[in-house]
Amino acid sequence: MRTICFPDYRHLSDFAADEIAIAIKNKPDLTLCMASGHTPALAAELLVKKLREEKIDYSRFTFFGLDEWVGLPPSNEGSCHYFFQQKIFTPLALKPSQYFLFNSLANDPESECVKMDKAIASKAGIDIMIVGIGMNGHIGFNEPGTPFTILSHMATLDEVTRSVGQKYFKQETSLNKGITIGLGHLMNARKVILMANGNKKAEVIKNAVEGLVTPSFPASIIQQHRNAVVLLDEEAASLLDNDLVTKF
Ligand code: PGA
């Protein structure tokens, strides 16, 4: 695992977008699994800009949405579906066959998990997985206590996720369950990029990068991945041992 610290959020987002754009250029049928949320928002915008401006062929790449709030329609502005539609699918005019998202309204969420696992397998796995970190150390909806080997699954959201998650919604929204690509997929991904910015993420980043590797703190799994990079701004990196951080 490498940890890189950037002067600010824009620089780290630009670096992440570059990594992905170059990867698609080198492998046009690349598979990308991406988180929604505040952290990757700018990277998503910059990725779209780079792909278009640099005329990179993205007609064969495949996108997997990391997770979704169960029960929220895609039209809800706080849904992951809405985020990806606005930030990536519409601006790039992706064909629906190019992206896979959980149907959060499905009567049988378990079958959605099976479908996602099959889709990932049918594309020979995930090349790049780009994720954020929650205030409880979750990745996607892999909440504290989730086994490191689990594939797609439905999760009961913990208290922190339910309350922090309100930030995505204009009005108080009942958040009880999530559906997510699992940590087993993360371990199998050929590259993992974990991003975090801001003072509020400093402590969770310290735990993830320097703390005990344990399912009680899911993001600590990053230490065990064979090809992971942690991209931080100075605030999120502020509690880390400087010797282990590369300055950009
Ligand atoms: P955020 O969410 O990027 O909006 O901070 C991170 C997460 O909960 O995974």
XYZ file of N, CA, C and O and ligand atoms in Angstrom, residues 36-40 132-135 138-140 167-168 200-201, ligand 1:
73
model
N -19.935 6.476 -4.904
C -20.495 7.820 -5.028
C -20.141 8.553 -3.731
O -19.292 8.104 -2.975
N -20.753 9.685 -3.473
C -20.454 10.412 -2.232
C -19.693 11.692 -2.521
O -19.352 11.984 -3.666
N -19.396 12.427 -1.470
C -18.761 13.729 -1.651
C -17.309 13.591 -2.084
O -16.823 14.375 -2.891
N -16.607 12.594 -1.559
C -15.171 12.485 -1.849
C -14.881 12.301 -3.339
O -14.063 13.032 -3.891
N -15.502 11.334 -4.033
C -15.131 11.114 -5.433
C -15.839 12.034 -6.430
O -15.658 11.878 -7.642
N -14.221 5.629 -1.077
C -14.001 6.585 0.003
C -13.971 5.817 1.314
O -13.917 4.572 1.329
N -14.017 6.544 2.401
C -14.037 5.908 3.726
C -15.076 6.629 4.580
O -15.140 7.858 4.577
N -15.883 5.836 5.269
C -16.917 6.421 6.126
C -16.369 6.776 7.498
O -15.267 6.365 7.880
N -17.155 7.507 8.254
C -16.721 7.946 9.585
C -16.668 6.790 10.586
O -16.188 6.944 11.702
N -16.238 2.355 7.304
C -16.819 1.495 6.263
C -16.279 1.843 4.873
O -15.797 2.949 4.634
N -16.381 0.853 3.992
C -16.113 1.067 2.567
C -17.366 0.593 1.856
O -17.776 -0.558 2.016
N -17.975 1.472 1.054
C -19.301 1.151 0.527
C -20.208 0.950 1.741
O -20.124 1.690 2.729
N -26.482 13.741 5.104
C -25.883 14.873 4.386
C -26.178 14.830 2.879
O -26.055 15.841 2.199
N -26.564 13.662 2.374
C -26.834 13.563 0.933
C -28.263 13.974 0.562
O -28.606 14.040 -0.612
N -11.954 16.097 9.075
C -12.851 15.123 9.707
C -12.465 13.677 9.378
O -12.847 12.752 10.086
N -11.691 13.490 8.306
C -11.301 12.121 7.936
C -9.927 11.736 8.513
O -9.483 10.603 8.326
P -18.154 10.782 1.601
O -18.609 9.336 2.030
O -17.261 10.623 0.426
O -19.424 11.495 1.262
O -17.431 11.387 2.778
C -17.658 8.378 2.322
C -18.311 7.092 2.750
O -19.199 7.087 3.602
O -17.912 6.042 2.236
